[in-house]
CSV table of C-alpha atoms and ligand atoms in Angstrom, one decimal:
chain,number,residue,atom,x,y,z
O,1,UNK,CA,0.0,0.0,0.0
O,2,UNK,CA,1.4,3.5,-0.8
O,3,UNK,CA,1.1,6.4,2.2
O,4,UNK,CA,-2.5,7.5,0.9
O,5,UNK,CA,-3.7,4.1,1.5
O,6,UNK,CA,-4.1,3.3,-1.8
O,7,UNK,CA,-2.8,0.3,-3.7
O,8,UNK,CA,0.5,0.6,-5.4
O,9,UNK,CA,0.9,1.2,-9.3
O,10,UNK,CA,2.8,-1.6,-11.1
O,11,UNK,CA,3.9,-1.1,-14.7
O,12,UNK,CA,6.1,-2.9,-17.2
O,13,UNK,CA,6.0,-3.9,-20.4
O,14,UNK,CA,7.7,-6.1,-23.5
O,15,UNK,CA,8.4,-5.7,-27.0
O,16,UNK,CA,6.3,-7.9,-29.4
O,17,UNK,CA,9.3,-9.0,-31.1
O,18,UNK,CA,9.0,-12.6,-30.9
O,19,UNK,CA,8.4,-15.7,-28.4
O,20,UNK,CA,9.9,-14.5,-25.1
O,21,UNK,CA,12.7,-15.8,-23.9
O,22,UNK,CA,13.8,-17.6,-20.7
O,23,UNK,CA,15.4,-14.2,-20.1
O,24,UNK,CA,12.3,-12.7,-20.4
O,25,UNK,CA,10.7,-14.8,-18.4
O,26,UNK,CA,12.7,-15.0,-15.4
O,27,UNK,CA,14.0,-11.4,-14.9
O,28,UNK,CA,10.4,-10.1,-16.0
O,29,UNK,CA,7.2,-12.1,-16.8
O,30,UNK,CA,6.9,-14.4,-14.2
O,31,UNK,CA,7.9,-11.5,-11.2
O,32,UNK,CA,4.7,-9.4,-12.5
O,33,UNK,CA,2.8,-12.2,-11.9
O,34,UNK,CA,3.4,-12.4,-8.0
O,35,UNK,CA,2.5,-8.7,-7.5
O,36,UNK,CA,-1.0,-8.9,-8.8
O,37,UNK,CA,-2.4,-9.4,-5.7
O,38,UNK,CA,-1.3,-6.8,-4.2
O,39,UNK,CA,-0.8,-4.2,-6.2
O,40,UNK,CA,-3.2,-2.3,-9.4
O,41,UNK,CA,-0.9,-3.9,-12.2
O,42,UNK,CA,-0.8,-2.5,-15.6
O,43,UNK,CA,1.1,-4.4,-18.6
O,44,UNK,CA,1.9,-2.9,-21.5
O,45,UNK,CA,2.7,-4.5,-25.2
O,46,UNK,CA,4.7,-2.1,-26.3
O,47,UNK,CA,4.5,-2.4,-30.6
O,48,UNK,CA,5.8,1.7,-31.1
O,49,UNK,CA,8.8,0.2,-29.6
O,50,UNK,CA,8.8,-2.6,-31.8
O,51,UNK,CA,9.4,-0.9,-35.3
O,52,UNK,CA,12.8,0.8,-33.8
O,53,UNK,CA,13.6,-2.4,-35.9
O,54,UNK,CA,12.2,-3.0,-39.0
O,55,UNK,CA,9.3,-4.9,-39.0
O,56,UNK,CA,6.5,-7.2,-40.7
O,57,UNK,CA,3.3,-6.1,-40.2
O,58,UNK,CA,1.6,-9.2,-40.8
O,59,UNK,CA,4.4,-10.7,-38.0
O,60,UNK,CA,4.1,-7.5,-35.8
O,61,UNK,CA,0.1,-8.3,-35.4
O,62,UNK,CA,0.7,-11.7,-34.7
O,63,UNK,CA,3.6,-11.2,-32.3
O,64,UNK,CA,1.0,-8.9,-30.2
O,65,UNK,CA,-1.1,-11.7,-29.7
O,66,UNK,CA,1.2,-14.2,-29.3
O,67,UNK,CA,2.6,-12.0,-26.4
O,68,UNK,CA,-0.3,-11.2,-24.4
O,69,UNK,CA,-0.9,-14.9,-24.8
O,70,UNK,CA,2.6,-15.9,-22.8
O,71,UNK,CA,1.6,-13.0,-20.6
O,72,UNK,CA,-1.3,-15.1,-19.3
O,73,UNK,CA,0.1,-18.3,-20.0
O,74,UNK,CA,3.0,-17.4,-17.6
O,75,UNK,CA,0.3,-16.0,-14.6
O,76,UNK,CA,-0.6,-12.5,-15.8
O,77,UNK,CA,-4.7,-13.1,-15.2
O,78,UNK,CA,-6.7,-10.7,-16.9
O,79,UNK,CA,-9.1,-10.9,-14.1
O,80,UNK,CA,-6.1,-9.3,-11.7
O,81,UNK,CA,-4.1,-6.9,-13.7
O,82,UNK,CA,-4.8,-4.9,-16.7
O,83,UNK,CA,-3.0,-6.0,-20.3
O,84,UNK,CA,-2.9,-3.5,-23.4
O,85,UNK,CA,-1.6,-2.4,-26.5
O,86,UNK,CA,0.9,0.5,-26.6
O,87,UNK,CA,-0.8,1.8,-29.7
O,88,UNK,CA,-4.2,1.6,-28.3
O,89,UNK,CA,-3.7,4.2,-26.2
O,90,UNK,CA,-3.5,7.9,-26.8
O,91,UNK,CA,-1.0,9.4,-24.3
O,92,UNK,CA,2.4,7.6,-25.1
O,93,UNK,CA,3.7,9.5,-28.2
O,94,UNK,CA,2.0,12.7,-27.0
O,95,UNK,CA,3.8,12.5,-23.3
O,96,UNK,CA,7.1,11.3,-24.8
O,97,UNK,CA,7.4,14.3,-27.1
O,98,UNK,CA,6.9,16.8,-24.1
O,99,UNK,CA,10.0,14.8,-22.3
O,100,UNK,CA,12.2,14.7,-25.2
O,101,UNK,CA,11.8,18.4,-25.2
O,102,UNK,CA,13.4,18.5,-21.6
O,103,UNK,CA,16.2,15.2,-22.7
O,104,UNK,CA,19.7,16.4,-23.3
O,105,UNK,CA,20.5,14.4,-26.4
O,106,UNK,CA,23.5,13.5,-25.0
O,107,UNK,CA,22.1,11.3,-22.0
O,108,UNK,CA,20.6,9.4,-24.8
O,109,UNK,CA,23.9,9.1,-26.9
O,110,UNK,CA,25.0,7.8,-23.9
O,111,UNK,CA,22.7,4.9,-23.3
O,112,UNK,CA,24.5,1.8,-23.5
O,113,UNK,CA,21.4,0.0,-25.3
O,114,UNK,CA,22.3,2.8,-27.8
O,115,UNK,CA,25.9,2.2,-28.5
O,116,UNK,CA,25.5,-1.9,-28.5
O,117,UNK,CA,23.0,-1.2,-30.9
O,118,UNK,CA,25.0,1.2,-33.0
O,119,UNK,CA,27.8,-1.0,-32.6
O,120,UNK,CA,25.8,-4.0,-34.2
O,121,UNK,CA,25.3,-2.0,-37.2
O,122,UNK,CA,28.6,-1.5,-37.8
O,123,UNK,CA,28.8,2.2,-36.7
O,124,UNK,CA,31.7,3.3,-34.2
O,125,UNK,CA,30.8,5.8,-31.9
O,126,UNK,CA,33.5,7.8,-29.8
O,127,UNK,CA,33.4,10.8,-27.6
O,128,UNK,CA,35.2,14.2,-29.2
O,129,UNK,CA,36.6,16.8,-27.1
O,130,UNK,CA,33.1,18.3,-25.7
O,131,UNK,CA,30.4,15.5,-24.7
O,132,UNK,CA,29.0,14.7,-28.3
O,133,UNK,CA,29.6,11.3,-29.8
O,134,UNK,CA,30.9,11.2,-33.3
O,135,UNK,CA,30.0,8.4,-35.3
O,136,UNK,CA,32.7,6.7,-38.0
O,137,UNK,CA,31.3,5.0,-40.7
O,138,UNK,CA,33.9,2.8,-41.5
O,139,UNK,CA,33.0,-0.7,-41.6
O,140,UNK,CA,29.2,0.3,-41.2
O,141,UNK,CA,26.9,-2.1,-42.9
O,142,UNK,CA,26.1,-0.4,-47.0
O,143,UNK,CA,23.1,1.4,-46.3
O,144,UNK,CA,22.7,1.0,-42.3
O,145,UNK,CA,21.7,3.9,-40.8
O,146,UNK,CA,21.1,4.7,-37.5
O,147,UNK,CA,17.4,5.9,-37.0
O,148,UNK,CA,16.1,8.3,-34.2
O,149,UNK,CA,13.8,6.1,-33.0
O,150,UNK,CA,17.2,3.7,-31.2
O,151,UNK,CA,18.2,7.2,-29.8
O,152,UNK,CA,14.6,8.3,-28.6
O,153,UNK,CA,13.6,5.0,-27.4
O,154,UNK,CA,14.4,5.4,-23.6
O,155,UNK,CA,11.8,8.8,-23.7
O,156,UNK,CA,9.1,7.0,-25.1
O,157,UNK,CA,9.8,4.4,-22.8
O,158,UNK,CA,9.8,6.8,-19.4
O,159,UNK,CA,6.3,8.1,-20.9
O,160,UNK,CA,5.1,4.3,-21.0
O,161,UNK,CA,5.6,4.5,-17.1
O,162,UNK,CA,5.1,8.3,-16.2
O,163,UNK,CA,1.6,7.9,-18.2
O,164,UNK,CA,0.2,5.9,-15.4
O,165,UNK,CA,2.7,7.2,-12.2
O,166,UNK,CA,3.8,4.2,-11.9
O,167,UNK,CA,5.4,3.9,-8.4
O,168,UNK,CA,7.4,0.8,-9.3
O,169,UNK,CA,8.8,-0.8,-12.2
O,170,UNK,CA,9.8,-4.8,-12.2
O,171,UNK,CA,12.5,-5.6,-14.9
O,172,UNK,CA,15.1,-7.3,-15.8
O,173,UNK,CA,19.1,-5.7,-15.6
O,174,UNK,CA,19.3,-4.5,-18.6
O,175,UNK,CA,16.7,-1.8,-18.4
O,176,UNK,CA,18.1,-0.1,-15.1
O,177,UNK,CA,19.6,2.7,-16.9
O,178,UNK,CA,16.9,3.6,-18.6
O,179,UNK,CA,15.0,3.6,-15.7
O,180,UNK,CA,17.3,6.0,-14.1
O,181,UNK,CA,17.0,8.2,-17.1
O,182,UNK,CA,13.1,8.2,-16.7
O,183,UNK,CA,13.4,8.9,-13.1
O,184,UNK,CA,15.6,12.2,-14.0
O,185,UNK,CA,13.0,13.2,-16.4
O,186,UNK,CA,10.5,13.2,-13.8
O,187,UNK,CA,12.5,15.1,-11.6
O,188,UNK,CA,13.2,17.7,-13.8
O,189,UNK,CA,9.7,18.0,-15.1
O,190,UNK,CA,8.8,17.8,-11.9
O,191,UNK,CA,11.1,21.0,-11.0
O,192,UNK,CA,10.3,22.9,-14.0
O,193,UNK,CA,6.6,22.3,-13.7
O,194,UNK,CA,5.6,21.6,-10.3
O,195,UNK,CA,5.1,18.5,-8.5
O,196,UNK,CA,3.1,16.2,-11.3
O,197,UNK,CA,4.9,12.9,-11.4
O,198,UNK,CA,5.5,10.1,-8.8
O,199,UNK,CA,9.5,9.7,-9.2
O,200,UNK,CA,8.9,5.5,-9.6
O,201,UNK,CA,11.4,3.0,-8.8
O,202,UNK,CA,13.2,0.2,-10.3
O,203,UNK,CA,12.8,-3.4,-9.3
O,204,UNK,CA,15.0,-5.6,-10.2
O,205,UNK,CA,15.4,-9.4,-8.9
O,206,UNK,CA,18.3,-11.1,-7.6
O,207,UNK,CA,17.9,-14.0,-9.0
O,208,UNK,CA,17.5,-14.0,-13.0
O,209,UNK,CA,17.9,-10.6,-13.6
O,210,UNK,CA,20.6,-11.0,-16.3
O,211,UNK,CA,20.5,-14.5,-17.8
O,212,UNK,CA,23.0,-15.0,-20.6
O,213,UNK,CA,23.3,-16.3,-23.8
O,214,UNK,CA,24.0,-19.9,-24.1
O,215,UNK,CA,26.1,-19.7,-26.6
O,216,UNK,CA,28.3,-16.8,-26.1
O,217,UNK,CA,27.8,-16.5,-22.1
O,218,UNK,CA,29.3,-13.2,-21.9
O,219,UNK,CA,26.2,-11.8,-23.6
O,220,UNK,CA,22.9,-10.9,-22.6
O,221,UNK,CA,20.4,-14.0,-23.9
O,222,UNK,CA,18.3,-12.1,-26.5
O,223,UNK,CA,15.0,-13.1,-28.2
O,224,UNK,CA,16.5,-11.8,-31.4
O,225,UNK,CA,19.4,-13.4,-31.3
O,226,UNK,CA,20.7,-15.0,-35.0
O,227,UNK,CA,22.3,-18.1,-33.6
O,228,UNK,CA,19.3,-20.5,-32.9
O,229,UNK,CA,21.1,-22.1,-29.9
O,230,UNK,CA,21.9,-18.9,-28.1
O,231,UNK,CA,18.4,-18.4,-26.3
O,232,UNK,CA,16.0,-20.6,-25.1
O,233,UNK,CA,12.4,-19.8,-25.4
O,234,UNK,CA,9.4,-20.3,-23.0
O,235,UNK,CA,7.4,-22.6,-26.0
O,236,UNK,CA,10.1,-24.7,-26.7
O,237,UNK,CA,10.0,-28.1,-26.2
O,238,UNK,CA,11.3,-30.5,-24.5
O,239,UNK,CA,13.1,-32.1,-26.8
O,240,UNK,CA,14.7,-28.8,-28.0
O,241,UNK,CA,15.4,-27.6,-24.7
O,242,UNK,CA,17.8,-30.7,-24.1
O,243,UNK,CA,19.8,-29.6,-27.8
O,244,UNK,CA,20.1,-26.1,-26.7
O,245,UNK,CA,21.3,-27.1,-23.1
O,246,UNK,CA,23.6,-29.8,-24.2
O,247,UNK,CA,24.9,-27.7,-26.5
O,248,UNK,CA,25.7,-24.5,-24.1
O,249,UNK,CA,29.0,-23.7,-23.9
O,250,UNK,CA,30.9,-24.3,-20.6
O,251,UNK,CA,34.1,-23.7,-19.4
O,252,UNK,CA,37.5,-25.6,-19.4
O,253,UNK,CA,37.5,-27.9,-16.0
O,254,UNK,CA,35.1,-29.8,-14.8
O,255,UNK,CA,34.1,-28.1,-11.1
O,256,UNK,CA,30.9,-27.0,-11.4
O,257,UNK,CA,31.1,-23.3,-9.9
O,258,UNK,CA,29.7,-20.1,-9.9
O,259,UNK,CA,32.6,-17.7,-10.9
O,260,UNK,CA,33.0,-14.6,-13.1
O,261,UNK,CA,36.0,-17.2,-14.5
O,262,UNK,CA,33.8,-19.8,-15.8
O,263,UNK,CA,30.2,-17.0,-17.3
O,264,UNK,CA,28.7,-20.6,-18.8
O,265,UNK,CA,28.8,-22.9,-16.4
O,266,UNK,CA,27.3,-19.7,-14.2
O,267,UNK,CA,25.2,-19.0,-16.1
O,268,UNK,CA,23.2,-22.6,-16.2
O,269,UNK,CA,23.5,-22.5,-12.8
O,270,UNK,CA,21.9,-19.0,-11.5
O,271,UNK,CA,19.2,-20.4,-14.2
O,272,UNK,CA,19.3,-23.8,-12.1
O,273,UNK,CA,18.8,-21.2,-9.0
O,274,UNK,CA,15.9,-19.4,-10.6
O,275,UNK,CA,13.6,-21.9,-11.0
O,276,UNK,CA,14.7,-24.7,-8.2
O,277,UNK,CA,14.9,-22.0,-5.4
O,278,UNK,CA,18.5,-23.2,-4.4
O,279,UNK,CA,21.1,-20.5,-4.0
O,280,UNK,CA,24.6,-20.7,-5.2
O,281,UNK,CA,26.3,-22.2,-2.1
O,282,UNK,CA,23.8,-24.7,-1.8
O,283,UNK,CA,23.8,-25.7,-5.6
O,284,UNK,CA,27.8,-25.7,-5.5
O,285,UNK,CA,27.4,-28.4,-2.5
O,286,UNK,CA,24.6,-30.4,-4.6
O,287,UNK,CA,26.8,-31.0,-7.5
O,288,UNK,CA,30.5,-31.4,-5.9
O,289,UNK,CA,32.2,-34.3,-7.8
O,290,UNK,CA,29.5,-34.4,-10.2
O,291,UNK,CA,30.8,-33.3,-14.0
O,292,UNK,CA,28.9,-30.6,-16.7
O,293,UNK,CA,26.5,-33.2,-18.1
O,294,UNK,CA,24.6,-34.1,-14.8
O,295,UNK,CA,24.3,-30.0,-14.2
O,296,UNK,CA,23.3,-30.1,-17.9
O,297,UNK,CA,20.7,-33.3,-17.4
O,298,UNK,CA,19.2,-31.9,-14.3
O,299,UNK,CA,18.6,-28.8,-15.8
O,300,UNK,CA,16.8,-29.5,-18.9
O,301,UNK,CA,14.4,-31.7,-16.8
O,302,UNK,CA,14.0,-28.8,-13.9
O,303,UNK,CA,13.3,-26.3,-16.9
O,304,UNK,CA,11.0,-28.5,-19.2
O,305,UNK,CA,9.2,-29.5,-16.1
O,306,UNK,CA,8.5,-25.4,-14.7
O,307,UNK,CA,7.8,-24.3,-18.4
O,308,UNK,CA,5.5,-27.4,-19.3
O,309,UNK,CA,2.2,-25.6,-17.8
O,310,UNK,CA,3.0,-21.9,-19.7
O,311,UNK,CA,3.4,-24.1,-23.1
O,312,UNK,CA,0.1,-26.0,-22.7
O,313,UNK,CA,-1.6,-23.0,-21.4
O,314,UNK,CA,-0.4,-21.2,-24.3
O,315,UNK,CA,-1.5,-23.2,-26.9
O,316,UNK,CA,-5.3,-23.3,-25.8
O,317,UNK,CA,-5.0,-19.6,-25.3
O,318,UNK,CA,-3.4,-18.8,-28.9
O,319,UNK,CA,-6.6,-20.6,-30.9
O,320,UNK,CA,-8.8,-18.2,-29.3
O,321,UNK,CA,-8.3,-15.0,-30.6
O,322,UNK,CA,-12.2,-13.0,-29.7
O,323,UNK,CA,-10.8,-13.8,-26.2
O,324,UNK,CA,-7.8,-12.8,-26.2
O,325,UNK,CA,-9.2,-9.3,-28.1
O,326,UNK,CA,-11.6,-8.6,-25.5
O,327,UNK,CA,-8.5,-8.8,-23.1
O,328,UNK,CA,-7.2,-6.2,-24.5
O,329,UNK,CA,-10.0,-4.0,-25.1
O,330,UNK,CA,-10.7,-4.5,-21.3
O,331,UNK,CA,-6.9,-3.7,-20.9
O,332,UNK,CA,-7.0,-0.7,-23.0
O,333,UNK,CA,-10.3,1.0,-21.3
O,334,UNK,CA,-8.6,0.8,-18.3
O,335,UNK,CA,-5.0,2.3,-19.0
O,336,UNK,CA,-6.8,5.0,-21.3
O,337,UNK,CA,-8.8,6.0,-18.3
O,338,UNK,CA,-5.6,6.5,-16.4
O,339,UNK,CA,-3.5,7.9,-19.0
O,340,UNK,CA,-5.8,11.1,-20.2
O,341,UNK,CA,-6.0,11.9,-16.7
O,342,UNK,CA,-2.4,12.5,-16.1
O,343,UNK,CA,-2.0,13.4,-19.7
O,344,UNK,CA,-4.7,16.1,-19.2
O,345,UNK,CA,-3.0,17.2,-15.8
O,346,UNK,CA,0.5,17.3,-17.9
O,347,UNK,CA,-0.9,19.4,-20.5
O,348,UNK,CA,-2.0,22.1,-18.3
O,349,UNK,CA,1.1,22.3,-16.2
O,350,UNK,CA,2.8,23.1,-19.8
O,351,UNK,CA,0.4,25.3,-20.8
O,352,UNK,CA,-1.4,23.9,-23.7
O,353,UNK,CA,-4.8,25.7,-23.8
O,354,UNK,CA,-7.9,23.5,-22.7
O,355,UNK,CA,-9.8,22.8,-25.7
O,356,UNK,CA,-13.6,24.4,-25.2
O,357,UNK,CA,-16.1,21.6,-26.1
O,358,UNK,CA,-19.6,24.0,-26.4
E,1,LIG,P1,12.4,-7.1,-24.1
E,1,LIG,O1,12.5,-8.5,-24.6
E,1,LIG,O2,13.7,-6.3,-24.4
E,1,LIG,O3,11.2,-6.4,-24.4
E,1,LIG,O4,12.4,-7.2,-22.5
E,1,LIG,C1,11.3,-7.4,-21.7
E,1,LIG,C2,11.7,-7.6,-20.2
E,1,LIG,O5,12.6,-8.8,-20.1
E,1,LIG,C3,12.6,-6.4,-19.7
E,1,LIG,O6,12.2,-6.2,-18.3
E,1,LIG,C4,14.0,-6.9,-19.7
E,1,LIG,O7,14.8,-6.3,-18.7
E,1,LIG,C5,13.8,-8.4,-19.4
E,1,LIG,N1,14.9,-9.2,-20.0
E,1,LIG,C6,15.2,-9.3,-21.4
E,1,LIG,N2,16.3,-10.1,-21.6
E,1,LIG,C7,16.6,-10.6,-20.3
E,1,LIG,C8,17.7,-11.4,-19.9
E,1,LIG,N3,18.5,-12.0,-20.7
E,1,LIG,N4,17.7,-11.7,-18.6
E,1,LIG,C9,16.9,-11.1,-17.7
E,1,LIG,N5,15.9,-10.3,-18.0
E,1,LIG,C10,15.8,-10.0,-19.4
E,2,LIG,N1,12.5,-1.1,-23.0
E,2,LIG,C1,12.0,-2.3,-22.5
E,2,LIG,C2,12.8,-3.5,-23.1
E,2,LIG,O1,13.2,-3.4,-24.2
E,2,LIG,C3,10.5,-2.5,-22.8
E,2,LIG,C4,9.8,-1.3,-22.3
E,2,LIG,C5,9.1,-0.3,-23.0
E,2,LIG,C6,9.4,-1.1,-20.9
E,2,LIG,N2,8.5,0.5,-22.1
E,2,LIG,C7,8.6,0.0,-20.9
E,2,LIG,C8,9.8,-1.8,-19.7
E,2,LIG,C9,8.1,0.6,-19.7
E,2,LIG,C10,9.3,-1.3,-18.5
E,2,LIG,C11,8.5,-0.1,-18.5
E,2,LIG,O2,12.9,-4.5,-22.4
């Protein structure tokens, strides 16, 4: 409960860029789902994030269903929390044009989401003698090009939460800088305007914030990730769960320990801690003397087994597609109602003229 007594505001959301990975569902997904009870919980799919990267828009439709489908599939009940479409509602373009008027573009050149992604295209960004980045296009990709949308993502992301005052914000590691940046955007909106947003807060877990790529472990495991072993996702099955864990790279030796030394054979085991519970000490002590493939055997079975119930789930929920609309027109009634009351609030502490409805 917050100090007025009321419940708290939980928001978060995910990009409809594909299945969701074990990442995904770990340092995000399935934490939403145990604050429902307590909390007024808002989910957003966020599809104006989504074409930052070119995309289909025959697959862009369908990954938005398939999403809010592993959104309830992994707990999120519609019944207890409210589930929408970015683009359904009117607020989120509007609010994050009125922050990127008060965003230094530098703080966003600085994002490091921003420079891996620049990186990835082939662009090399370095800092000149004042603050700017400069941007070599040596070795760029023919015809990439960096568009504004990568550099103006993290505003339209702080409007995704400052739309609803969100109090707190449950992700996974990766997203704690951006979360900083929305919290200094509230600030100084907050300083330039007058008290209008709640400043919210990250939460991040301690187990599964950061799970790693399987097959380069010194990466973050990404749903869009080229190299098909790399990332396991929450609808694959059994049988390709075991290829993708047997084929996870590990380290040289054989102990089975959680050092920075050995980022594979870590990373299957703070997965291993995830979903069995166990922390580190106790898992180091559980497979003493055993050797990578009974870490590797235990683990497939421990994830097929916890992921079993979100795949069959899943698959009665995709076939029905008039439920899963009325989901989110539920979903989207309720955020709109939230979002034109702090977007209305917004707009007058900037000083856009009320519109006069005689
Ligand atoms: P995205 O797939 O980028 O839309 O991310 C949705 C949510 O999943 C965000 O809260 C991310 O922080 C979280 N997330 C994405 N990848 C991982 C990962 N490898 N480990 C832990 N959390 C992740
Ligand atoms: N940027 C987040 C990601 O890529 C997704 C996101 C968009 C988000 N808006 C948000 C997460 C608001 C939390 C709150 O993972």
């Amino acid at each position: 409960m917050s100090s007025e007594g009321k419940k708290k505001v939980i928001l978060s959301c995910a990009q409809p860029t594909g299945k969701l990975s074990l990442g995904n569902y770990l340092g995000a997904v399935r934490n939403w789902a145990e604050m429902l009870e307590k909390n007024e919980c808002f989910f957003g799919i966020v599809d104006l994030h989504a074409i930052t990267t070119p995309a289909k828009p025959a697959l862009l439709r369908q990954n938005v269903f398939d999403c809010l489908a592993q959104y309830i599939a992994c707990g999120l009940d519609p019944e207890k929390c409210h589930q929408f479409v970015q683009s359904h509602v009117v607020g989120h373009t509007e609010l994050a044009w009125i922050l990127t008027c008060i965003t230094p573009i530098g703080e966003l050149q600085r994002m490091t989401q921003f420079k891996d992604k620049t990186a990835k295209l082939g662009f090399k960004a370095t800092h000149s003698d004042g603050d700017d980045l400069k941007f070599s296009h040596e070795g760029a990709r023919p015809q990439a090009s960096i568009n504004a949308g990568i550099l103006c993502y993290p505003v339209l992301m702080a409007a995704d939460i400052l739309l609803y005052n969100a109090d707190q914000v449950p992700v996974g590691e990766d997203q704690r800088q951006h979360l900083e940046l929305c919290r200094d955007l509230a600030q100084r909106f907050n300083h330039q305007y007058s008290e209008t947003f709640v400043i919210p807060k990250p939460y991040v877990p301690k187990v599964g914030s950061r799970i790693m790529s399987l097959s380069e472990p010194t990466r973050k495991m990404s749903k869009s990730d080229k190299n098909e072993r790399a990332t396991l996702f929450i609808l694959d099955e059994p049988d390709l769960i075991k290829k993708k864990i047997s084929s996870a790279v590990t380290d040289s030796g054989s102990k089975i320990e959680s050092n920075s030394e050995k980022p594979g054979v870590a990373n299957l085991l703070s997965i291993h801690s995830a979903l069995s519970g166990q922390n580190t000490d106790q898992l180091e002590e559980h497979f003493a003397g055993k050797g990578y493939g009974v870490l590797k055997s235990e683990l497939t079975e421990l994830i097929s087994d916890s992921l079993q119930p979100v795949r069959e789930k899943y698959h009665e929920l995709i076939q029905d597609k008039t439920y899963l609309k009325s989901v989110l027109a539920q979903g989207a009634n309720a955020a709109q109602k939230r979002a034109y009351k702090i977007l209305g609030k917004v707009y007058r502490k900037v000083g856009f003229p009320e519109r006069d409805r005689t």
